[in-house]
Coordinates of C-alpha atoms and ligand atoms in Angstrom, one line a residue:
X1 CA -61.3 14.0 -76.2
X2 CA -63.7 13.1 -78.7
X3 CA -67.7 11.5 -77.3
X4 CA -69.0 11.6 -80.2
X5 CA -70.8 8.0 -80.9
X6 CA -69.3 7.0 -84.4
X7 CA -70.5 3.6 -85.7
X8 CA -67.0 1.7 -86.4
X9 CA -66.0 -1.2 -88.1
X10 CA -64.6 -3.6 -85.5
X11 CA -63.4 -7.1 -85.9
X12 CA -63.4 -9.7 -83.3
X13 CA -60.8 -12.4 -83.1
X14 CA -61.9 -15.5 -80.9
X15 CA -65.9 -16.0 -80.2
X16 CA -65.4 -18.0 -77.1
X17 CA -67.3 -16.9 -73.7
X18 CA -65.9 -13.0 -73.7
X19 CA -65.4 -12.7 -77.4
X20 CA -69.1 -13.4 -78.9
X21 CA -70.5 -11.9 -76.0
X22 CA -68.4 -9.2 -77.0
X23 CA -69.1 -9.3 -80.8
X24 CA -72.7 -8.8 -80.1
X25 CA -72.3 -6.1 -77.5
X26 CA -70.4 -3.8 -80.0
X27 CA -73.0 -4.6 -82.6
X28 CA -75.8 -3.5 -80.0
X29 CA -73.4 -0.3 -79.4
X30 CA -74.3 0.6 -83.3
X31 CA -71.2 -0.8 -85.1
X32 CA -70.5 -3.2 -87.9
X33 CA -69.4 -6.0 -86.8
X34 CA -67.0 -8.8 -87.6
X35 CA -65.7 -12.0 -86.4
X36 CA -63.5 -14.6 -86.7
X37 CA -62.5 -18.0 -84.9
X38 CA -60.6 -20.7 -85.6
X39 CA -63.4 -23.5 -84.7
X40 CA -65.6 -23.4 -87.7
X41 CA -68.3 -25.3 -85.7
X42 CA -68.1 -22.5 -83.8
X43 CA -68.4 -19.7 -86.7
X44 CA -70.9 -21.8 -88.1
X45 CA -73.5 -21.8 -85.1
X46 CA -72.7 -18.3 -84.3
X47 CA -73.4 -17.4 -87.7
X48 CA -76.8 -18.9 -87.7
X49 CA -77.9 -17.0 -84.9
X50 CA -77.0 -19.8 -82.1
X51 CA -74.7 -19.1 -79.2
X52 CA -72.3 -21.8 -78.6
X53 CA -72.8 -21.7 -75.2
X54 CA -75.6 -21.1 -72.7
X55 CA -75.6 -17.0 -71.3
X56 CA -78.7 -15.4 -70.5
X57 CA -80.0 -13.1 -73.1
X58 CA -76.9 -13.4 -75.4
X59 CA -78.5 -15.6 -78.4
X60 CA -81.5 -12.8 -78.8
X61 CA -79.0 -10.3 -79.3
X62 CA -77.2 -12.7 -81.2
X63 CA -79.8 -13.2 -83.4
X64 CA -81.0 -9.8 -84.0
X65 CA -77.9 -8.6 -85.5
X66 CA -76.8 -11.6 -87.3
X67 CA -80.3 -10.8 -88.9
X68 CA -79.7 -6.9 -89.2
X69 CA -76.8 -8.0 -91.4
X70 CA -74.3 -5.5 -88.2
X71 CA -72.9 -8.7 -87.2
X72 CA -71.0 -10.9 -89.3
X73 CA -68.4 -14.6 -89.3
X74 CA -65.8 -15.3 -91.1
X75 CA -62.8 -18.3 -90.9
X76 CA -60.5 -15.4 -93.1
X77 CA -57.6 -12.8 -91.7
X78 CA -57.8 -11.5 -95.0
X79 CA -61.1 -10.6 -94.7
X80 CA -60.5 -9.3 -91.1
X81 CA -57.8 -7.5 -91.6
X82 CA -59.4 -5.7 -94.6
X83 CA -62.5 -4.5 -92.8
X84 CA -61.5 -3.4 -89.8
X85 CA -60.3 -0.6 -88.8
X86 CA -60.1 -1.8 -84.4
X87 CA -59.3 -5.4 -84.2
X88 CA -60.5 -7.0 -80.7
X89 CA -58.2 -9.6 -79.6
X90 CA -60.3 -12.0 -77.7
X91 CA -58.7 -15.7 -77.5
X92 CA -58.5 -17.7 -74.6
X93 CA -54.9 -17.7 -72.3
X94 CA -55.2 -21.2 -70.7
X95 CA -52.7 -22.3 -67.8
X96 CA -49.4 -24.2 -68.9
X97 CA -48.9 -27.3 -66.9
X98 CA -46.5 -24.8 -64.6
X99 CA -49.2 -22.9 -64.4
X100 CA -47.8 -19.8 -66.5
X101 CA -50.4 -18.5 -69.1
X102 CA -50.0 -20.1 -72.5
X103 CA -49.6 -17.3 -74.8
X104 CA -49.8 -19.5 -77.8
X105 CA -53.2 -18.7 -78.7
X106 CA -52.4 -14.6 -78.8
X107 CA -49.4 -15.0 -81.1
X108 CA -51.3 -17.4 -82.9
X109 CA -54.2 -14.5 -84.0
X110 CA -51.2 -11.7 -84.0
X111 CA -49.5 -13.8 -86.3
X112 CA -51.9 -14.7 -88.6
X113 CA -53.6 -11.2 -88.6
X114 CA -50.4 -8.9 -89.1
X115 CA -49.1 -9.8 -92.2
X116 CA -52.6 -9.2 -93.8
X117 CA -52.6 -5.2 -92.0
X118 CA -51.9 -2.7 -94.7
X119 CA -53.2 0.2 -93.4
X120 CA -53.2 2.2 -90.0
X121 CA -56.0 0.4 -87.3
X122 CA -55.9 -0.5 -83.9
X123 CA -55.5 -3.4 -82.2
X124 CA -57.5 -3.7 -78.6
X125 CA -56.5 -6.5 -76.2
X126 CA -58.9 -7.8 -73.9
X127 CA -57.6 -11.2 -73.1
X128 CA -56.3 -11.4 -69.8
X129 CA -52.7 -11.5 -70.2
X130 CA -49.2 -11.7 -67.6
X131 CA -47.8 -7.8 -67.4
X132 CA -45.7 -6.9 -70.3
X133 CA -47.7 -9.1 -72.9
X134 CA -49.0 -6.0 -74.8
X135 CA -45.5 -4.2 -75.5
X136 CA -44.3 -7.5 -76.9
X137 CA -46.6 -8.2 -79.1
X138 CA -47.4 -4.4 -80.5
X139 CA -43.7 -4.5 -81.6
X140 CA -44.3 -7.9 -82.9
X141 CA -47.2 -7.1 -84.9
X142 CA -45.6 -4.2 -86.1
X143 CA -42.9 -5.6 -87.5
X144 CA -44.6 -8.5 -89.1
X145 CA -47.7 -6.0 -90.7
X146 CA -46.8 -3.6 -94.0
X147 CA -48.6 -1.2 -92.7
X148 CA -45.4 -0.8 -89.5
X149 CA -45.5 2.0 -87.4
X150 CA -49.4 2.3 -88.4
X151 CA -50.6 -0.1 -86.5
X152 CA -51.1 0.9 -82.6
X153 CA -52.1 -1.4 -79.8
X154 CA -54.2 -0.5 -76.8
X155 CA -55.4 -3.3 -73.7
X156 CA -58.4 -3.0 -72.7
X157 CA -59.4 -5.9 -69.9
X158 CA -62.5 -7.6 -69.4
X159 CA -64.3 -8.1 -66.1
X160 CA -67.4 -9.5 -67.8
X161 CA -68.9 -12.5 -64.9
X162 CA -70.1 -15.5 -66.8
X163 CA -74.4 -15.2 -66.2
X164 CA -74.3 -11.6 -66.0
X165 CA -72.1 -11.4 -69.6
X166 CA -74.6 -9.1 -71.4
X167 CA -75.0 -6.9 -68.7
X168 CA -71.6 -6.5 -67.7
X169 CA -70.2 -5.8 -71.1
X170 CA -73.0 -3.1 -72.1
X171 CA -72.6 -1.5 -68.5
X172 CA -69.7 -2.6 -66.7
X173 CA -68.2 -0.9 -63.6
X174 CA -65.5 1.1 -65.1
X175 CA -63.5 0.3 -68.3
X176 CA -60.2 0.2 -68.3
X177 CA -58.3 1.7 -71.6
X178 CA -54.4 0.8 -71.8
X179 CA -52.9 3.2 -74.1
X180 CA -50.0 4.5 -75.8
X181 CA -51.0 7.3 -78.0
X182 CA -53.9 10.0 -77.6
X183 CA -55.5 8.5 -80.7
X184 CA -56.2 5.2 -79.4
X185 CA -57.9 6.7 -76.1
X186 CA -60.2 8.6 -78.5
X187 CA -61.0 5.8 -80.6
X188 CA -61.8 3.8 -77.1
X189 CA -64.1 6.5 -76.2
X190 CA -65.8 6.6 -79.4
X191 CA -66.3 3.2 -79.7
X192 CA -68.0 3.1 -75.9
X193 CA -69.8 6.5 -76.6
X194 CA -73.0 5.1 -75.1
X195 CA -71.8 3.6 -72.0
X196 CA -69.5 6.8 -71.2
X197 CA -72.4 9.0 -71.6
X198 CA -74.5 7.0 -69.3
X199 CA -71.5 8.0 -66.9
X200 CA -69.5 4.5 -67.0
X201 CA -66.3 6.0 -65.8
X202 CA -63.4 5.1 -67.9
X203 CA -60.0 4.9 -66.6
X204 CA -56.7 5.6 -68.7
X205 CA -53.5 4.2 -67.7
X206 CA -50.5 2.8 -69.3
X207 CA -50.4 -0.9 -71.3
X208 CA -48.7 -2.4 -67.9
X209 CA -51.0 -1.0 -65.4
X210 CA -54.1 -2.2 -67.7
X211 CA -53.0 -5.7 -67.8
X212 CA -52.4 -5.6 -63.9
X213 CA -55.4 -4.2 -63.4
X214 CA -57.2 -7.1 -64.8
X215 CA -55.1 -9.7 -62.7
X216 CA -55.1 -7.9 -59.6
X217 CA -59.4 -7.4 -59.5
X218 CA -59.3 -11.3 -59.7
X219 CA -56.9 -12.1 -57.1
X220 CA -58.4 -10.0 -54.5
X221 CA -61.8 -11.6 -55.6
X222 CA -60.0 -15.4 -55.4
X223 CA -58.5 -14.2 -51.6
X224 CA -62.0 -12.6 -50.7
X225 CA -63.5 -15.9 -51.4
X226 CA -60.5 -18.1 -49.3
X227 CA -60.3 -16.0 -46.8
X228 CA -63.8 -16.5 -45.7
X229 CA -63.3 -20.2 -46.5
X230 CA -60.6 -20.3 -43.7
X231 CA -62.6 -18.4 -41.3
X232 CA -65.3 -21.3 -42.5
X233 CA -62.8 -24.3 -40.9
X234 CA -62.5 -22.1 -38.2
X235 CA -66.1 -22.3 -37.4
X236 CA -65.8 -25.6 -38.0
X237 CA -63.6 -26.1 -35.5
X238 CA -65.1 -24.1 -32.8
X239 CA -68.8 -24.9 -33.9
X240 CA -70.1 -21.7 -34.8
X241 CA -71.4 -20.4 -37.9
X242 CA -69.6 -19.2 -41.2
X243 CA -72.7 -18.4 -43.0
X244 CA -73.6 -15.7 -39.9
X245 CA -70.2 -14.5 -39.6
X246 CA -69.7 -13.9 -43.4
X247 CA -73.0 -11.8 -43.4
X248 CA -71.8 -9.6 -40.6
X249 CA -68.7 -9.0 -42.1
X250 CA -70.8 -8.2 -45.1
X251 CA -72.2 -5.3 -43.8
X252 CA -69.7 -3.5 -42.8
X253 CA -68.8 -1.2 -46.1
X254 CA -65.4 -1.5 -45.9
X255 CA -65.4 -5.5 -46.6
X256 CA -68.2 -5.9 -48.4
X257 CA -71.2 -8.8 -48.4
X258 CA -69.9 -9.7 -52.5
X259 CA -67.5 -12.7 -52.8
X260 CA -67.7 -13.6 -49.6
X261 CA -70.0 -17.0 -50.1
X262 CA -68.5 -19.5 -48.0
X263 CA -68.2 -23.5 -48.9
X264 CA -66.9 -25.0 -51.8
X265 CA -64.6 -21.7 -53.0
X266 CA -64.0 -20.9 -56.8
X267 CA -63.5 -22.3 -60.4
X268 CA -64.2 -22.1 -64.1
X269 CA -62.2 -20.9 -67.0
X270 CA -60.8 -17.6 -65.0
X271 CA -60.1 -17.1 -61.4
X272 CA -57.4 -20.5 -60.9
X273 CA -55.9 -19.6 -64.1
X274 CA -55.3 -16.3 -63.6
X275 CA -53.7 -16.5 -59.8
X276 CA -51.5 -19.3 -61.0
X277 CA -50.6 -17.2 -63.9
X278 CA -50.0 -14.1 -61.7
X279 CA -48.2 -15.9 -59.3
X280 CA -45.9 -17.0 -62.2
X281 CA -45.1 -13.6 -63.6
X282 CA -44.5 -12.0 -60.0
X283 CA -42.0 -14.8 -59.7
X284 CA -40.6 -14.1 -63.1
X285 CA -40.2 -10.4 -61.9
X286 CA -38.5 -11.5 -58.8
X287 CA -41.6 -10.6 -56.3
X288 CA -42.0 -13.2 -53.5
X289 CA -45.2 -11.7 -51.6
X290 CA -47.6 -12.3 -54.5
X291 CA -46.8 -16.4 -54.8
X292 CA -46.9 -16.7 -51.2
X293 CA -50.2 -15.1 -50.8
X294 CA -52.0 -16.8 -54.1
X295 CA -50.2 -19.9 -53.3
X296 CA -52.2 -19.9 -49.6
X297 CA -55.2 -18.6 -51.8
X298 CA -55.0 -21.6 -54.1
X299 CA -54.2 -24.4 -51.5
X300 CA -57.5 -23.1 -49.1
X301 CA -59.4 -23.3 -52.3
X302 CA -58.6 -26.6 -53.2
X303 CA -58.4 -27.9 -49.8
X304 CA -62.4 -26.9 -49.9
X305 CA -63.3 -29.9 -52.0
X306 CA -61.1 -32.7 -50.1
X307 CA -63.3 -30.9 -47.4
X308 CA -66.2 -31.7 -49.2
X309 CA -65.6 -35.1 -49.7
X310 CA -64.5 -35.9 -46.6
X311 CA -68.0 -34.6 -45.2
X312 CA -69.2 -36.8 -47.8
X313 CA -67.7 -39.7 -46.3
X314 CA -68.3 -38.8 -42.9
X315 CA -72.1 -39.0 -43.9
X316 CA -72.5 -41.9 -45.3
X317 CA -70.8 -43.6 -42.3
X318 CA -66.9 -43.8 -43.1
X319 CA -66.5 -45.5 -46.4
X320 CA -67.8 -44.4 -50.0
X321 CA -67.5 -47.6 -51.6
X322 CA -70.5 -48.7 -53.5
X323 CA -72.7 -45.7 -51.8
X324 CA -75.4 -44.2 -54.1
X325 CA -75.0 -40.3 -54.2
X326 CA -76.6 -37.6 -56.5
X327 CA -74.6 -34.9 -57.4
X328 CA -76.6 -31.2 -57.9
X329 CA -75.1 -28.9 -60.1
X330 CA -71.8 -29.7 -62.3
X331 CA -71.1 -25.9 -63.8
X332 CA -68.8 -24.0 -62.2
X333 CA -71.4 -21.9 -60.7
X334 CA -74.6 -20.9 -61.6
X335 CA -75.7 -19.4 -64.8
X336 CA -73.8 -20.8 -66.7
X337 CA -72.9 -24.1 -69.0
X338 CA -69.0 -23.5 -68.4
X339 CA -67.2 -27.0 -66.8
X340 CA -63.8 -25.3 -67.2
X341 CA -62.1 -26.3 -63.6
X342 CA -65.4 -27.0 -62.0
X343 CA -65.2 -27.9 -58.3
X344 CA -68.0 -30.2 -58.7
X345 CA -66.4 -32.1 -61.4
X346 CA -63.7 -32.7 -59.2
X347 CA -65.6 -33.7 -56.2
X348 CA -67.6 -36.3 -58.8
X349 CA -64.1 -37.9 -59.7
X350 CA -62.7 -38.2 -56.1
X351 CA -66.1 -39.7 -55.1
X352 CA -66.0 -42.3 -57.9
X353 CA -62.2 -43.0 -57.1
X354 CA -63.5 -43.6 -53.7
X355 CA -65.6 -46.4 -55.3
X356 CA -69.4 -44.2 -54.7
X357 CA -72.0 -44.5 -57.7
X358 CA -72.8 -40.8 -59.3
X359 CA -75.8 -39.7 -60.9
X360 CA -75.6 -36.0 -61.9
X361 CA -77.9 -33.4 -62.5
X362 CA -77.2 -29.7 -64.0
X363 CA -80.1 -27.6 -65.6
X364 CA -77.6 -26.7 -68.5
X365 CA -74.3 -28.1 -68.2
X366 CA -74.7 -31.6 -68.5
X367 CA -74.3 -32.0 -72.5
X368 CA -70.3 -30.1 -71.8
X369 CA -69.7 -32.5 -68.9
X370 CA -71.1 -35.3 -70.8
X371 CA -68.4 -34.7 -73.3
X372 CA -65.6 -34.5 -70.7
X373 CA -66.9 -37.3 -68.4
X374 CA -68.7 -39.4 -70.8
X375 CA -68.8 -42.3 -67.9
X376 CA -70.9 -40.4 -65.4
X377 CA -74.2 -40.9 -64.8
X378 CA -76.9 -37.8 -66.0
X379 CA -80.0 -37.2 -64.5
X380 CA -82.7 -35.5 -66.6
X381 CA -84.6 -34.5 -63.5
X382 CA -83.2 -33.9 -59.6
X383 CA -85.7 -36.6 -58.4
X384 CA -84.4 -39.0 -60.9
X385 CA -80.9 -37.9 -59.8
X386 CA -81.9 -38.3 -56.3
X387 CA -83.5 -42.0 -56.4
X388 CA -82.4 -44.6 -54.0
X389 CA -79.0 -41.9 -53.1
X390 CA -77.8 -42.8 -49.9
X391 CA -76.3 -38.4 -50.0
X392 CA -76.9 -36.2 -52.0
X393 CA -74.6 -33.4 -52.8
X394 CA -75.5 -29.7 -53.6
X395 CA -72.3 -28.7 -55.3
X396 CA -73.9 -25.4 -57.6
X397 CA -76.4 -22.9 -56.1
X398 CA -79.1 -23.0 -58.7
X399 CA -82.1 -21.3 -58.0
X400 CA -83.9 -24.0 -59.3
X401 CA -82.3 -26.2 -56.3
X402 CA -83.1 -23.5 -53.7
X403 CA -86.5 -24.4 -54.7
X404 CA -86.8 -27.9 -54.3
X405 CA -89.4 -29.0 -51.5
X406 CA -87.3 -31.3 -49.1
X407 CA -90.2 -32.9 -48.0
X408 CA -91.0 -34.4 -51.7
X409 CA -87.2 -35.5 -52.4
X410 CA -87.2 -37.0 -48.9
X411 CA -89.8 -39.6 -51.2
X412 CA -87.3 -40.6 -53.4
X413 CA -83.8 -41.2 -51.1
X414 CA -82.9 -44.0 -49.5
X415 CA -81.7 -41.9 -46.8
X416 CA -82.4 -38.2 -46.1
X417 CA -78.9 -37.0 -46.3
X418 CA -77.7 -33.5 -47.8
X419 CA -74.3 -31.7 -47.9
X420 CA -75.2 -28.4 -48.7
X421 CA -71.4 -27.6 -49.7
X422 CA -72.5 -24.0 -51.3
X423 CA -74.0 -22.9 -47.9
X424 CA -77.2 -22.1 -49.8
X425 CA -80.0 -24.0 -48.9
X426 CA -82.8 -23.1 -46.2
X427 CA -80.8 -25.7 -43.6
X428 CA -84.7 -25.3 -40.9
X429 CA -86.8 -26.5 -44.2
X430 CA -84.1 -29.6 -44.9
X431 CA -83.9 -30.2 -41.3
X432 CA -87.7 -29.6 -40.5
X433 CA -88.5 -32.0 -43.4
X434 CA -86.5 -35.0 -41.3
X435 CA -83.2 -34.4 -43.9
X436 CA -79.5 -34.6 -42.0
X437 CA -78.4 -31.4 -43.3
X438 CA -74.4 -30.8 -43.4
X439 CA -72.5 -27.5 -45.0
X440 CA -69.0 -26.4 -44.5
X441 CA -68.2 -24.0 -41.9
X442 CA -71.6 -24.5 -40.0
X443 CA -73.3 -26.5 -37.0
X444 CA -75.2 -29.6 -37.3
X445 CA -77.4 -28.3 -35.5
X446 CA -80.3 -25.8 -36.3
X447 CA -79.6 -22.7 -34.6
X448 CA -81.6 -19.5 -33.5
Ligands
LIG1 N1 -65.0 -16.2 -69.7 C1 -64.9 -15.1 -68.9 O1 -65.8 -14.9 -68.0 C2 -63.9 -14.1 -69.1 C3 -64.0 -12.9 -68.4 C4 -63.0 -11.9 -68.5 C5 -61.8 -12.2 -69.3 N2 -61.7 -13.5 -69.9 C6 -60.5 -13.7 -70.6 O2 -60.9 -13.7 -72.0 C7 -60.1 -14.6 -72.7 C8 -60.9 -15.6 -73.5 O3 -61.6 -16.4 -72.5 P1 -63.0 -17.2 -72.9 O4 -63.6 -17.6 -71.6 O5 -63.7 -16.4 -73.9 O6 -62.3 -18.4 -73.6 P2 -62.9 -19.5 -74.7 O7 -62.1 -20.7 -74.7 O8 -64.4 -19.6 -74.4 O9 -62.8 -18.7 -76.1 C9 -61.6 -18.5 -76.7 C10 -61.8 -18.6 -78.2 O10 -60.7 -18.2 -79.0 C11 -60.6 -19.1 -80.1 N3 -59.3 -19.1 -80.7 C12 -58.2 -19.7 -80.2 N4 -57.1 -19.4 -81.0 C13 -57.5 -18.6 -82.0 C14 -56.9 -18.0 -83.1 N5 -55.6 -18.1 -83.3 N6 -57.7 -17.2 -83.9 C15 -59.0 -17.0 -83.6 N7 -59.7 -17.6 -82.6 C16 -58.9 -18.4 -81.8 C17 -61.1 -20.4 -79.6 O11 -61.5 -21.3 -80.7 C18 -62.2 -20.0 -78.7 O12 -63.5 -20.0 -79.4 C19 -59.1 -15.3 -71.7 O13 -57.9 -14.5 -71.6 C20 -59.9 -15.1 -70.4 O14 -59.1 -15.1 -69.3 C21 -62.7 -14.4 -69.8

């Protein structure tokens, strides 16, 4: 078992969220570096030093190694296939509209990478993919590549949180190496020789067990987070308070105080995908426990914004038509420009199809949600977002809205009316500063 850091030449297919963040992290690991994509918009930004998306501390890192010459783009396979010797496969795995992941984009990059492999490399999955994905396709590739038997193929998952990208890829919690020969362990270990030093534990298992891995961490995370979301409409129901209760639980070390944020539940690009996905291929495997739990996951979690909304209508006295309200926060959580299934986007559309008026505001996602609500209103500043609103809606736990002084929006409202549907705010300063303060899970009244 080899440590030895080696600087490699590593290709990365698909610069989207986890592959450029990835891209640059292996640069910054010490080896040459290049990538591909099939948006040349993409390719084209990346390659002048510009992230195509907002993550903290990626464009620096971006930037010095475009400028080092370690990190370079392409648009050719050719090219790709030809320097590399590990190919990262990093393209996205959307949902089908059954909710199975769409595999199109993998076998698009296999395809159009294996042909162009003449010589023995390794391919390294890190896609999140349904159980059994990686056998198919190594036998795929090597039957399509001229370099056959040659080629070997390893999965290696992701667990990178959108915000934290930089940090968690350099120094995640574990990594995860699916293999099938010694080789391609060694050449894992080689390639993350800094991080294993530093005593990142890496775990070896099978292809199978590596992909499961991956889908398993998120749907415990997605039932964490909808379990404490129905103990939230319990509290609801018998008025006591999901915010307290979720920090009890927290400290005991078994449960854990992580994921366990009560109000609006989860979103983006990963968590629904992937528990729809999973509950797919348990199906397809003929397991009935795994659909009936994410199923119940899923329906809390979406049952969370109706909940929202109904609040919403509750506060504004039983009808949303024509009612002024200013939306905070349209990413799917904080830290992060990413729209992809964002709970606030679909509260925005079920309060507009209820006839309201909404004016958003989002310190960096509005130019995405701009492009996939071009009709909604945008807000450069919270105040402006917030004048004349009959409710305002705190739908994405910025610090930046932590922050805001109740007192001085309470200027700008028509009426002093909050739903605080992250159970983030200070609800004694809203309250305190004359505000009608209303979150999911907790009393309307200030407590002890
Ligand atoms: N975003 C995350 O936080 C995260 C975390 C862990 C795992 N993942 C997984 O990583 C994968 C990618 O997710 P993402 O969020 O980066 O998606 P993304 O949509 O941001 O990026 C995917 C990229 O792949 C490119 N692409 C598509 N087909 C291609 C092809 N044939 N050749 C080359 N490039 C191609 C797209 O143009 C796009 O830039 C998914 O399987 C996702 O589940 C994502």
């Amino acid at each position: 078992m080899s440590m030895t850091s080696v600087s490699r030449r590593v290709s990365v297919i698909g610069v989207g969220y986890l592959g450029l963040t990835h891209a640059v992290c292996m640069a910054d690991l010490g080896h040459d570096v290049l990538a591909i994509d099939v948006d040349s918009e993409k390719i084209a930004r990346a390659a002048a030093g510009q992230a195509p998306f907002f993550e903290p501390g990626l464009e620096p890192l971006l930037r010095k190694h475009v400028d080092a010459g370690r990190l370079r783009f392409t648009s050719s396979f050719a090219e790709v296939a030809e320097f590399g010797e590990v190919h990262f496969l990093c393209v996205g795995t959307p949902q089908t509209p059954n909710g199975a992941a769409d595999l199109s984009y993998l076998n698009a990059a296999a395809g159009a990478l294996a042909p162009h492999l003449r010589s023995s490399c390794l391919i390294v999955g890190k896609s999140t993919v349904p159980v059994g994905t990686a056998r198919a396709l190594l036998a795929r590739i090597q039957a399509a590549a001229p370099a056959g038997g040659a080629v070997d193929l390893a999965w290696n998952p992701e667990f990178l949180r959108e915000g934290y990208a930089v940090q968690d890829s350099l120094a995640p919690d574990r990594f995860v190496f699916g293999t099938c020969t010694p080789s391609a362990q060694d050449t894992l270990r080689e390639l993350y020789a800094k991080p294993l030093a530093a005593g990142i534990p890496a775990l070896t298992m099978d292809l199978e067990t590596a992909e499961l891995v991956k889908v398993a961490a998120n749907a415990f995370l997605a039932t964490k987070i909808s379990f404490i979301n129905a103990m939230a409409e319990v509290c609801e129901a018998a008025g006591a308070d999901v915010v307290r209760l979720a920090g009890a639980l927290g400290h005991d070390e078994r449960i854990g105080a992580k994921f366990l944020g009560p109000g609006l539940g989860f979103g983006g690009g990963c968590l629904p995908k992937d528990i729809r996905a999973f509950s797919a291929t348990a199906a397809g495997l003929g397991v009935s426990s795994v659909p009936s739990l994410l199923g119940t996951v899923d329906a809390i979690n979406t049952g969370r914004r109706e909940r929202v909304v109904a609040l919403a209508r509750e506060a504004v006295g039983g009808s949303l038509a024509g009612k002024r309200t200013a939306v905070l926060g349209i990413a799917f959580k904080p830290n992060s420009d990413d729209i992809r299934d964002s709970p606030s986007l679909d509260i925005c559309d079920r309060l507009r199809s209820e006839g309201a008026l909404v004016t958003v505001h989002d310190p960096v996602a509005m130019a995405n949600a701009a492009r996939s609500r071009p009709d909604l209103r945008y807000a450069a500043s919270v105040s402006e977002a917030a004048e004349g609103a009959d409710l305002v809606l705190h739908l994405t736990e910025w610090a930046d809205y932590r922050a805001i002084d109740p007192a001085a929006l309470g200027q700008v409202v028509a009426r002093r009316s909050i739903i605080d549907a992250r159970c983030a705010l200070d609800t004694t300063a809203w309250r305190n500063a004359g505000w009608t303060l209303r979150a999911p899970g907790r009393p309307e009244q200030v407590q002890l």
